[in-house]
Coordinates of N, CA and C in Angstrom, one line a residue:
Chain I
X1 N 14.4 -28.4 -10.3 CA 14.7 -27.0 -9.9 C 15.3 -27.0 -8.5
X2 N 16.4 -26.3 -8.3 CA 17.0 -26.3 -7.0 C 16.1 -25.5 -6.0
X3 N 16.1 -25.9 -4.7 CA 15.4 -25.3 -3.7 C 16.2 -24.1 -3.1
X4 N 15.7 -23.6 -2.0 CA 16.5 -22.6 -1.3 C 17.7 -23.2 -0.6
X5 N 18.8 -22.6 -0.9 CA 20.1 -23.1 -0.4 C 20.6 -22.2 0.7
X6 N 21.0 -22.8 1.8 CA 21.6 -22.1 3.0 C 22.9 -22.7 3.3
X7 N 23.8 -21.8 3.8 CA 25.0 -22.3 4.4 C 25.5 -21.3 5.4
X8 N 26.3 -21.8 6.4 CA 26.5 -23.2 6.6 C 25.3 -23.9 7.2
X9 N 25.3 -25.2 7.3 CA 24.2 -25.9 7.9 C 24.3 -25.9 9.5
X10 N 25.5 -25.8 10.0 CA 25.8 -25.8 11.4 C 26.9 -24.8 11.7
X11 N 26.8 -24.1 12.8 CA 27.8 -23.2 13.2 C 27.9 -23.1 14.7
X12 N 29.1 -23.3 15.3 CA 29.3 -23.2 16.7 C 30.3 -22.1 16.9
X13 N 29.9 -21.1 17.8 CA 30.8 -20.0 18.0 C 30.8 -19.7 19.5
X14 N 31.7 -18.9 20.0 CA 31.7 -18.4 21.4 C 31.0 -17.1 21.4
X15 N 30.4 -16.8 22.5 CA 29.7 -15.5 22.7 C 30.6 -14.4 22.4
X16 N 30.0 -13.3 21.9 CA 30.7 -12.1 21.5 C 31.4 -12.2 20.1
X17 N 31.4 -13.4 19.5 CA 32.0 -13.5 18.2 C 30.9 -13.1 17.1
X18 N 31.4 -12.7 16.0 CA 30.5 -12.5 14.9 C 30.2 -13.7 14.1
X19 N 29.0 -13.7 13.4 CA 28.6 -14.9 12.6 C 27.8 -14.4 11.5
X20 N 27.9 -15.1 10.3 CA 27.1 -14.7 9.2 C 26.5 -16.0 8.5
X21 N 25.3 -15.8 8.0 CA 24.5 -16.9 7.3 C 24.2 -16.4 5.9
X22 N 24.3 -17.4 5.0 CA 24.1 -17.0 3.6 C 22.9 -17.8 3.1
X23 N 22.1 -17.2 2.2 CA 20.9 -17.8 1.6 C 20.9 -17.5 0.1
X24 N 20.6 -18.5 -0.7 CA 20.4 -18.3 -2.1 C 18.9 -18.8 -2.4
X25 N 18.0 -17.9 -2.7 CA 16.6 -18.3 -2.9 C 16.4 -19.0 -4.3
X26 N 15.2 -19.5 -4.4 CA 14.8 -20.1 -5.7 C 14.9 -19.0 -6.8
X27 N 15.4 -19.4 -7.9 CA 15.6 -18.5 -9.1 C 14.2 -17.9 -9.4
X28 N 14.2 -16.6 -9.5 CA 13.0 -15.9 -9.9 C 12.1 -15.4 -8.8
X29 N 12.5 -15.8 -7.6 CA 11.7 -15.4 -6.4 C 12.1 -14.1 -5.9
X30 N 11.2 -13.1 -6.0 CA 11.5 -11.8 -5.6 C 11.5 -11.5 -4.1
X31 N 10.7 -12.3 -3.4 CA 10.6 -12.1 -2.0 C 11.4 -13.1 -1.2
X32 N 12.1 -12.6 -0.2 CA 13.0 -13.4 0.6 C 12.7 -13.1 2.1
X33 N 12.7 -14.1 2.9 CA 12.4 -14.0 4.3 C 13.5 -14.7 5.1
X34 N 13.8 -14.1 6.3 CA 14.7 -14.7 7.3 C 13.8 -14.9 8.5
X35 N 13.8 -16.2 9.0 CA 13.1 -16.5 10.2 C 14.1 -17.1 11.3
X36 N 13.7 -16.9 12.5 CA 14.5 -17.6 13.6 C 13.5 -18.6 14.3
X37 N 14.1 -19.8 14.5 CA 13.3 -20.8 15.1 C 14.0 -21.3 16.4
X38 N 13.5 -20.9 17.6 CA 14.0 -21.3 18.8 C 13.6 -22.8 19.1
X39 N 14.3 -23.4 19.9 CA 14.1 -24.9 20.2 C 12.7 -25.0 20.7
X40 N 11.9 -25.9 20.1 CA 10.6 -26.2 20.6 C 9.5 -25.2 20.2
X41 N 9.9 -24.3 19.3 CA 8.9 -23.3 18.9 C 8.8 -23.2 17.4
X42 N 7.8 -22.5 16.9 CA 7.7 -22.3 15.5 C 8.6 -21.1 15.0
X43 N 8.8 -21.0 13.7 CA 9.6 -19.9 13.2 C 9.0 -18.6 13.4
X44 N 9.8 -17.6 13.6 CA 9.4 -16.2 13.8 C 10.1 -15.3 12.8
X45 N 9.3 -14.5 12.1 CA 9.9 -13.7 11.0 C 10.9 -12.6 11.6
X46 N 12.1 -12.5 11.0 CA 13.0 -11.5 11.4 C 13.0 -10.3 10.4
X47 N 13.0 -10.7 9.1 CA 13.0 -9.6 8.1 C 12.5 -10.2 6.8
X48 N 11.9 -9.3 6.0 CA 11.4 -9.7 4.7 C 11.9 -8.7 3.6
X49 N 12.4 -9.2 2.5 CA 12.8 -8.4 1.4 C 11.9 -8.5 0.2
X50 N 11.7 -7.4 -0.5 CA 11.1 -7.4 -1.8 C 12.2 -6.9 -2.7
X51 N 12.7 -7.9 -3.5 CA 14.0 -7.6 -4.3 C 15.1 -7.2 -3.3
X52 N 15.7 -6.0 -3.5 CA 16.8 -5.7 -2.6 C 16.3 -4.8 -1.4
X53 N 15.0 -4.5 -1.4 CA 14.5 -3.6 -0.3 C 14.0 -4.4 0.9
X54 N 14.4 -4.0 2.1 CA 13.9 -4.6 3.3 C 12.6 -3.9 3.6
X55 N 11.4 -4.6 3.5 CA 10.1 -4.0 3.6 C 9.5 -4.3 5.0
X56 N 10.0 -5.2 5.7 CA 9.5 -5.5 7.0 C 10.7 -6.0 7.9
X57 N 11.3 -5.2 8.7 CA 12.3 -5.6 9.6 C 12.0 -5.2 11.0
X58 N 10.7 -5.2 11.3 CA 10.3 -4.7 12.6 C 10.7 -5.7 13.7
X59 N 10.9 -7.0 13.4 CA 11.3 -8.0 14.4 C 12.8 -8.2 14.5
X60 N 13.6 -7.5 13.7 CA 15.0 -7.7 13.7 C 15.7 -6.9 14.8
X61 N 16.4 -7.5 15.7 CA 17.1 -6.8 16.8 C 18.2 -6.0 16.1
X62 N 18.0 -4.8 15.9 CA 19.0 -4.0 15.1 C 20.2 -3.6 15.8
X63 N 20.3 -3.8 17.1 CA 21.5 -3.5 17.8 C 22.6 -4.5 17.4
X64 N 22.3 -5.7 17.1 CA 23.3 -6.7 16.8 C 23.1 -7.5 15.5
X65 N 21.9 -7.4 15.0 CA 21.6 -8.1 13.7 C 21.6 -7.2 12.6
X66 N 22.1 -7.6 11.4 CA 22.0 -6.9 10.2 C 21.8 -7.9 9.1
X67 N 21.2 -7.4 8.0 CA 21.0 -8.2 6.8 C 21.1 -7.4 5.6
X68 N 21.5 -8.1 4.5 CA 21.5 -7.4 3.2 C 21.1 -8.4 2.1
X69 N 20.7 -7.8 1.0 CA 20.3 -8.6 -0.1 C 20.7 -7.8 -1.4
X70 N 22.0 -7.9 -1.6 CA 22.6 -7.1 -2.7 C 22.1 -7.7 -4.1
X71 N 21.7 -6.8 -5.0 CA 21.3 -7.2 -6.3 C 20.0 -8.0 -6.3
X72 N 19.3 -8.1 -5.1 CA 18.0 -8.7 -5.1 C 18.0 -10.2 -5.3
X73 N 19.1 -10.9 -5.0 CA 19.2 -12.3 -5.1 C 19.6 -12.9 -3.8
X74 N 20.9 -13.2 -3.7 CA 21.4 -13.8 -2.4 C 21.2 -12.8 -1.3
X75 N 21.2 -13.4 -0.1 CA 21.1 -12.6 1.1 C 22.0 -13.1 2.2
X76 N 22.5 -12.2 3.1 CA 23.3 -12.5 4.2 C 22.7 -12.0 5.5
X77 N 22.6 -12.8 6.5 CA 22.2 -12.3 7.8 C 23.4 -12.4 8.7
X78 N 23.7 -11.3 9.5 CA 24.8 -11.3 10.3 C 24.4 -11.0 11.8
X79 N 25.1 -11.5 12.7 CA 25.0 -11.2 14.1 C 26.4 -10.8 14.6
X80 N 26.4 -9.6 15.3 CA 27.7 -9.2 15.8 C 27.4 -8.2 17.0
X81 N 27.8 -8.5 18.2 CA 28.3 -9.8 18.6 C 27.2 -10.8 19.0
X82 N 27.5 -12.1 18.9 CA 26.5 -13.1 19.2 C 26.4 -13.2 20.8
X83 N 25.2 -13.5 21.2 CA 24.9 -13.8 22.6 C 24.4 -15.2 22.8
X84 N 24.4 -15.7 24.0 CA 24.0 -17.1 24.3 C 22.5 -17.3 23.8
X85 N 21.7 -16.3 23.9 CA 20.3 -16.4 23.5 C 20.0 -16.4 22.1
X86 N 21.1 -16.2 21.3 CA 20.9 -16.3 19.8 C 21.0 -17.7 19.3
X87 N 21.3 -18.7 20.1 CA 21.3 -20.1 19.7 C 19.9 -20.4 19.2
X88 N 19.8 -20.9 17.9 CA 18.6 -21.2 17.3 C 18.8 -21.7 15.9
X89 N 17.8 -22.0 15.2 CA 17.9 -22.4 13.8 C 17.4 -21.1 13.0
X90 N 18.3 -20.7 12.0 CA 17.9 -19.5 11.2 C 17.5 -20.1 9.8
X91 N 16.3 -19.8 9.5 CA 15.7 -20.3 8.3 C 15.5 -19.2 7.2
X92 N 15.8 -19.5 6.0 CA 15.6 -18.6 4.9 C 14.4 -19.2 4.0
X93 N 13.6 -18.3 3.5 CA 12.5 -18.8 2.7 C 12.4 -17.8 1.5
X94 N 11.8 -18.2 0.4 CA 11.5 -17.3 -0.7 C 10.2 -17.6 -1.3
X95 N 9.6 -16.6 -2.0 CA 8.4 -16.8 -2.7 C 8.4 -15.9 -3.9
X96 N 7.4 -16.2 -4.8 CA 7.4 -15.4 -6.1 C 7.0 -14.0 -5.8
X97 N 6.2 -13.7 -4.8 CA 5.8 -12.3 -4.5 C 5.3 -12.3 -3.1
X98 N 4.7 -11.1 -2.8 CA 4.4 -10.9 -1.4 C 2.9 -11.2 -1.1
X99 N 2.2 -11.6 -2.1 CA 0.7 -11.8 -1.9 C 0.5 -13.0 -1.0
X100 N -0.7 -13.0 -0.4 CA -1.0 -14.0 0.6 C -1.1 -15.4 0.1
X101 N -1.2 -15.6 -1.2 CA -1.3 -16.9 -1.7 C -0.1 -17.4 -2.4
X102 N 1.0 -16.7 -2.2 CA 2.3 -17.2 -2.7 C 3.0 -18.0 -1.7
X103 N 3.2 -19.3 -2.1 CA 3.8 -20.3 -1.2 C 5.2 -19.9 -0.9
X104 N 5.5 -20.0 0.4 CA 6.9 -19.7 0.8 C 7.6 -21.1 0.8
X105 N 8.8 -21.1 0.2 CA 9.6 -22.3 0.2 C 10.8 -22.1 1.1
X106 N 11.0 -23.0 2.0 CA 12.0 -22.9 3.0 C 13.3 -23.7 2.7
X107 N 14.4 -23.1 3.1 CA 15.7 -23.8 3.1 C 15.8 -24.7 4.3
X108 N 16.9 -25.5 4.4 CA 17.1 -26.4 5.5 C 17.5 -25.8 6.8
X109 N 17.9 -24.5 6.7 CA 18.2 -23.8 7.9 C 19.7 -23.9 8.3
X110 N 20.1 -23.0 9.2 CA 21.5 -23.0 9.8 C 21.3 -23.1 11.3
X111 N 21.8 -24.1 11.9 CA 21.7 -24.3 13.3 C 22.9 -23.6 14.0
X112 N 22.6 -22.6 14.7 CA 23.6 -21.8 15.4 C 23.7 -22.2 16.9
X113 N 24.9 -22.5 17.4 CA 25.1 -22.8 18.8 C 26.1 -21.7 19.3
X114 N 25.7 -21.0 20.3 CA 26.6 -20.0 20.9 C 27.0 -20.5 22.3
X115 N 28.3 -20.6 22.5 CA 28.8 -21.2 23.8 C 29.3 -20.1 24.7
Chain A
X1 N -2.8 -9.6 19.4 CA -2.3 -9.8 18.0 C -2.7 -11.2 17.6
X2 N -2.3 -11.5 16.3 CA -2.7 -12.8 15.7 C -1.8 -13.9 16.3
X3 N -2.3 -15.0 16.5 CA -1.6 -16.1 17.1 C -2.1 -17.5 16.7
X4 N -1.3 -18.5 16.9 CA -1.7 -19.9 16.6 C -1.4 -20.8 17.8
X5 N -2.3 -21.6 18.2 CA -2.1 -22.6 19.3 C -2.2 -24.0 18.8
X6 N -1.2 -24.8 19.0 CA -1.3 -26.2 18.6 C -1.3 -27.1 19.9
X7 N -1.8 -28.3 19.7 CA -1.7 -29.3 20.8 C -0.2 -29.7 21.0
X8 N 0.1 -29.9 22.2 CA 1.5 -30.2 22.5 C 1.8 -31.7 22.1
X9 N 3.0 -31.9 21.7 CA 3.5 -33.2 21.4 C 4.4 -33.8 22.5
X10 N 5.0 -34.9 22.3 CA 4.9 -35.6 21.0 C 3.6 -36.5 21.0
X11 N 3.2 -36.7 19.8 CA 2.1 -37.6 19.5 C 2.7 -38.9 19.0
X12 N 2.4 -40.0 19.7 CA 3.0 -41.3 19.3 C 1.8 -42.2 18.9
X13 N 1.9 -42.7 17.7 CA 0.9 -43.6 17.2 C 1.5 -44.8 16.5
X14 N 0.7 -45.8 16.4 CA 1.1 -47.0 15.7 C 0.7 -46.8 14.2
X15 N 1.4 -47.5 13.4 CA 1.0 -47.4 11.9 C -0.4 -47.8 11.7
X16 N -1.0 -47.1 10.8 CA -2.4 -47.2 10.4 C -3.4 -46.6 11.3
X17 N -2.9 -46.0 12.4 CA -3.9 -45.3 13.3 C -4.4 -44.0 12.7
X18 N -5.5 -43.5 13.4 CA -6.0 -42.2 12.9 C -5.3 -41.1 13.7
X19 N -5.0 -40.0 12.9 CA -4.3 -38.9 13.4 C -5.2 -37.6 13.5
X20 N -5.1 -37.0 14.6 CA -5.7 -35.6 14.7 C -4.7 -34.7 15.4
X21 N -4.3 -33.6 14.9 CA -3.5 -32.6 15.6 C -4.3 -31.3 15.6
X22 N -4.6 -30.9 16.8 CA -5.5 -29.7 16.9 C -4.7 -28.4 16.7
X23 N -5.4 -27.5 16.1 CA -4.9 -26.1 15.9 C -6.0 -25.1 16.0
X24 N -5.8 -24.1 16.8 CA -6.8 -23.0 16.9 C -6.0 -21.7 16.6
X25 N -6.7 -20.7 16.2 CA -6.1 -19.5 15.9 C -6.8 -18.3 16.4
X26 N -6.1 -17.2 16.6 CA -6.7 -15.9 16.9 C -6.3 -14.9 15.9
X27 N -7.2 -14.3 15.2 CA -6.9 -13.3 14.2 C -8.0 -12.4 13.9
X28 N -7.7 -11.2 13.5 CA -8.7 -10.3 13.0 C -8.9 -10.5 11.5
X29 N -10.1 -10.5 11.1 CA -10.4 -10.7 9.7 C -10.4 -12.2 9.4
X30 N -10.0 -12.5 8.1 CA -10.1 -13.9 7.7 C -8.7 -14.3 7.0
X31 N -7.8 -14.8 7.9 CA -6.5 -15.1 7.3 C -6.5 -16.4 6.5
X32 N -5.5 -16.6 5.8 CA -5.3 -18.0 5.2 C -4.6 -18.8 6.2
X33 N -4.9 -20.1 6.1 CA -4.4 -21.1 7.1 C -3.6 -22.2 6.4
X34 N -2.6 -22.6 7.1 CA -1.6 -23.6 6.5 C -1.2 -24.6 7.5
X35 N -0.8 -25.8 6.9 CA -0.1 -26.8 7.7 C 1.2 -27.0 7.0
X36 N 2.4 -26.8 7.7 CA 3.7 -27.1 7.2 C 4.2 -28.4 7.9
X37 N 5.1 -29.1 7.2 CA 5.7 -30.3 7.8 C 7.2 -30.2 7.7
X38 N 7.9 -30.6 8.7 CA 9.3 -30.6 8.8 C 9.8 -32.0 9.0
X39 N 10.4 -32.6 8.0 CA 11.0 -34.0 8.2 C 12.4 -33.8 8.7
X40 N 12.9 -34.8 9.4 CA 14.2 -34.7 10.0 C 15.3 -34.3 9.0
X41 N 16.0 -33.2 9.4 CA 17.1 -32.8 8.6 C 16.7 -32.0 7.3
X42 N 15.4 -31.7 7.2 CA 14.9 -30.9 6.0 C 14.3 -29.6 6.4
X43 N 14.0 -28.8 5.4 CA 13.3 -27.5 5.7 C 11.8 -27.8 5.7
X44 N 11.1 -26.7 6.2 CA 9.7 -26.8 6.2 C 9.1 -26.9 4.8
X45 N 8.1 -27.7 4.7 CA 7.4 -27.9 3.4 C 5.9 -27.6 3.6
X46 N 5.3 -26.9 2.7 CA 3.9 -26.7 2.8 C 3.1 -28.0 2.5
X47 N 2.3 -28.4 3.5 CA 1.5 -29.7 3.4 C 0.2 -29.4 2.7
X48 N -0.6 -28.4 3.3 CA -1.8 -28.0 2.7 C -2.2 -26.6 3.2
X49 N -3.2 -26.1 2.5 CA -3.7 -24.7 2.9 C -5.2 -24.6 2.6
X50 N -5.7 -23.5 3.3 CA -7.1 -23.2 3.0 C -7.2 -21.6 3.1
X51 N -7.9 -21.0 2.2 CA -7.8 -19.6 2.1 C -9.1 -18.9 2.5
X52 N -10.2 -19.7 2.8 CA -11.4 -19.1 3.2 C -12.2 -20.1 4.0
X53 N -13.2 -19.5 4.8 CA -14.0 -20.4 5.7 C -14.7 -21.5 4.9
X54 N -14.7 -22.7 5.6 CA -15.2 -24.0 5.1 C -14.4 -24.6 4.0
X55 N -13.3 -24.0 3.6 CA -12.4 -24.6 2.6 C -11.8 -25.8 3.3
X56 N -11.6 -26.9 2.5 CA -10.8 -28.0 3.0 C -9.5 -28.2 2.2
X57 N -8.4 -28.1 2.9 CA -7.1 -28.4 2.2 C -6.8 -29.9 2.3
X58 N -6.2 -30.4 1.3 CA -5.8 -31.9 1.4 C -4.6 -32.1 0.6
X59 N -3.8 -33.1 1.1 CA -2.6 -33.5 0.4 C -2.0 -34.7 1.1
X60 N -1.6 -35.7 0.3 CA -0.9 -36.9 0.8 C -1.8 -37.6 1.8
X61 N -3.1 -37.6 1.7 CA -3.9 -38.2 2.7 C -4.3 -37.4 3.9
X62 N -3.6 -36.2 4.1 CA -3.9 -35.3 5.2 C -5.0 -34.4 4.7
X63 N -5.9 -34.0 5.7 CA -6.9 -33.0 5.5 C -7.1 -32.1 6.6
X64 N -7.5 -30.8 6.3 CA -7.8 -29.9 7.4 C -8.9 -29.0 6.8
X65 N -9.9 -28.6 7.7 CA -11.0 -27.8 7.2 C -11.0 -26.5 8.0
X66 N -11.1 -25.4 7.3 CA -11.1 -24.0 7.9 C -12.4 -23.8 8.6
X67 N -12.5 -23.8 9.9 CA -13.7 -23.6 10.6 C -13.7 -22.2 11.3
X68 N -14.4 -21.3 10.7 CA -14.4 -19.9 11.2 C -15.2 -19.9 12.6
X69 N -16.2 -20.7 12.7 CA -17.0 -20.6 13.9 C -16.3 -21.0 15.2
X70 N -15.3 -22.0 15.0 CA -14.5 -22.4 16.1 C -13.1 -22.0 16.0
X71 N -12.8 -21.1 15.0 CA -11.4 -20.7 14.8 C -10.4 -21.8 14.9
X72 N -10.7 -22.9 14.1 CA -9.8 -24.0 14.1 C -9.5 -24.5 12.7
X73 N -8.4 -25.3 12.7 CA -7.9 -25.9 11.5 C -7.2 -27.2 11.8
X74 N -7.9 -28.1 12.3 CA -7.3 -29.4 12.8 C -6.8 -30.2 11.6
X75 N -5.7 -30.8 11.8 CA -5.1 -31.7 10.8 C -5.5 -33.2 11.1
X76 N -5.9 -33.9 10.1 CA -6.4 -35.3 10.2 C -5.8 -36.1 9.1
X77 N -5.6 -37.4 9.5 CA -5.2 -38.4 8.5 C -5.8 -39.7 8.9
X78 N -6.4 -40.5 8.0 CA -7.1 -41.7 8.4 C -6.2 -42.8 8.8
X79 N -5.0 -42.9 8.2 CA -4.1 -44.0 8.4 C -2.7 -43.6 8.3
X80 N -2.0 -43.4 9.4 CA -0.7 -42.8 9.3 C 0.4 -43.9 9.0
X81 N 1.5 -43.5 8.4 CA 2.6 -44.4 8.1 C 3.8 -43.9 8.9
X82 N 4.8 -44.8 9.0 CA 6.0 -44.5 9.6 C 6.7 -43.3 9.0
X83 N 6.5 -43.2 7.7 CA 7.1 -42.1 6.9 C 6.5 -40.7 7.2
X84 N 5.4 -40.7 7.9 CA 4.7 -39.5 8.3 C 5.4 -38.9 9.6
X85 N 6.3 -39.6 10.2 CA 6.9 -39.1 11.4 C 7.7 -37.8 11.1
X86 N 7.3 -36.7 11.8 CA 7.9 -35.4 11.4 C 7.3 -34.4 12.5
X87 N 7.7 -33.2 12.3 CA 7.1 -32.1 13.1 C 6.1 -31.3 12.2
X88 N 4.9 -31.1 12.7 CA 3.9 -30.4 12.0 C 3.6 -29.1 12.6
X89 N 3.6 -28.0 11.7 CA 3.3 -26.7 12.2 C 2.1 -26.1 11.5
X90 N 1.2 -25.6 12.4 CA 0.0 -24.8 11.9 C 0.4 -23.4 11.8
X91 N -0.1 -22.7 10.8 CA 0.3 -21.3 10.6 C -0.8 -20.5 9.9
X92 N -0.8 -19.2 10.2 CA -1.7 -18.3 9.5 C -1.0 -17.2 8.8
X93 N -1.6 -16.7 7.8 CA -1.0 -15.6 7.0 C -1.6 -14.3 7.5
X94 N -0.8 -13.5 8.0 CA -1.2 -12.2 8.6 C -1.6 -11.3 7.4
X95 N -2.9 -11.0 7.3 CA -3.3 -10.3 6.1 C -2.7 -8.9 6.1
X96 N -2.4 -8.3 7.3 CA -1.9 -7.0 7.3 C -0.4 -7.0 7.1
X97 N 0.2 -8.2 7.0 CA 1.6 -8.3 6.9 C 2.1 -8.8 5.6
X98 N 1.3 -8.8 4.6 CA 1.7 -9.2 3.3 C 2.4 -10.5 3.3
X99 N 1.7 -11.6 3.5 CA 2.3 -12.9 3.5 C 3.2 -13.2 4.6
X100 N 3.0 -12.5 5.7 CA 3.8 -12.8 6.9 C 3.1 -14.0 7.6
X101 N 3.9 -15.1 7.8 CA 3.4 -16.3 8.4 C 3.6 -16.2 9.9
X102 N 2.6 -16.6 10.6 CA 2.7 -16.7 12.1 C 2.4 -18.2 12.4
X103 N 3.4 -18.8 13.0 CA 3.4 -20.3 13.3 C 3.0 -20.6 14.7
X104 N 2.5 -21.8 14.8 CA 2.3 -22.4 16.1 C 3.7 -23.0 16.5
X105 N 3.7 -23.6 17.7 CA 4.9 -24.1 18.3 C 5.4 -25.5 17.7
X106 N 4.5 -26.1 16.9 CA 4.8 -27.4 16.3 C 4.4 -28.6 17.1
X107 N 4.0 -29.6 16.5 CA 3.7 -30.9 17.1 C 4.5 -32.0 16.5
X108 N 5.3 -32.7 17.4 CA 6.1 -33.8 16.8 C 5.2 -35.1 16.8
X109 N 5.2 -35.7 15.7 CA 4.5 -37.0 15.5 C 5.5 -38.1 15.3
X110 N 5.4 -39.2 16.1 CA 6.2 -40.4 15.9 C 5.3 -41.5 15.6
X111 N 5.5 -42.2 14.5 CA 4.7 -43.3 14.1 C 5.6 -44.6 14.2
X112 N 5.1 -45.6 14.9 CA 5.8 -46.8 15.1 C 5.2 -48.0 14.3
X113 N 6.0 -48.9 13.8 CA 5.5 -50.0 13.0 C 4.6 -50.9 13.9

């Protein structure tokens, strides 16, 4: 069974440019998460989807970040415009449901460098 | 708010040494506790979990016991291998956040032959 797929794996852009990350969750997983992992820190949740609905986006900086999950499968996270402080690894995860005992499976992440 | 504190790394050990990585948490109620591992170039993988007080999670020779009285979930392994070299993250599941994971900062483990 394929795991969570993310692309690109690496992205280098100049500040003020837009950037987008793509995530394909494990087949059948209704819940999808985007996390940001700053260097030397643990991941922090940005947004959680139940199917196509964003049910927790309280940590998403909405002035420059946006996300969508059309048809409740793939998801895209966008930053526009990017700032130097956005350099981090962006992780996507999925789980069967939102219950506390549903294991979250993580993708390899996209490492973003903003110059 | 809920939080997780891990011992700082890196932790450097020789092969077959005993490993302990300390983890303490702050939470209201009784969250589930997890250890995730991140091998170089790979995504985070669930290593083990415990869902209630006094539960012991175990996997691949690693163990951790949910200690409510000390709010701790220390990771241990009796004999580490070079292949255990990775970054280890302690996490709790925020009961109010429906499976929202709150992670510690991670502890890098380097095992030398």
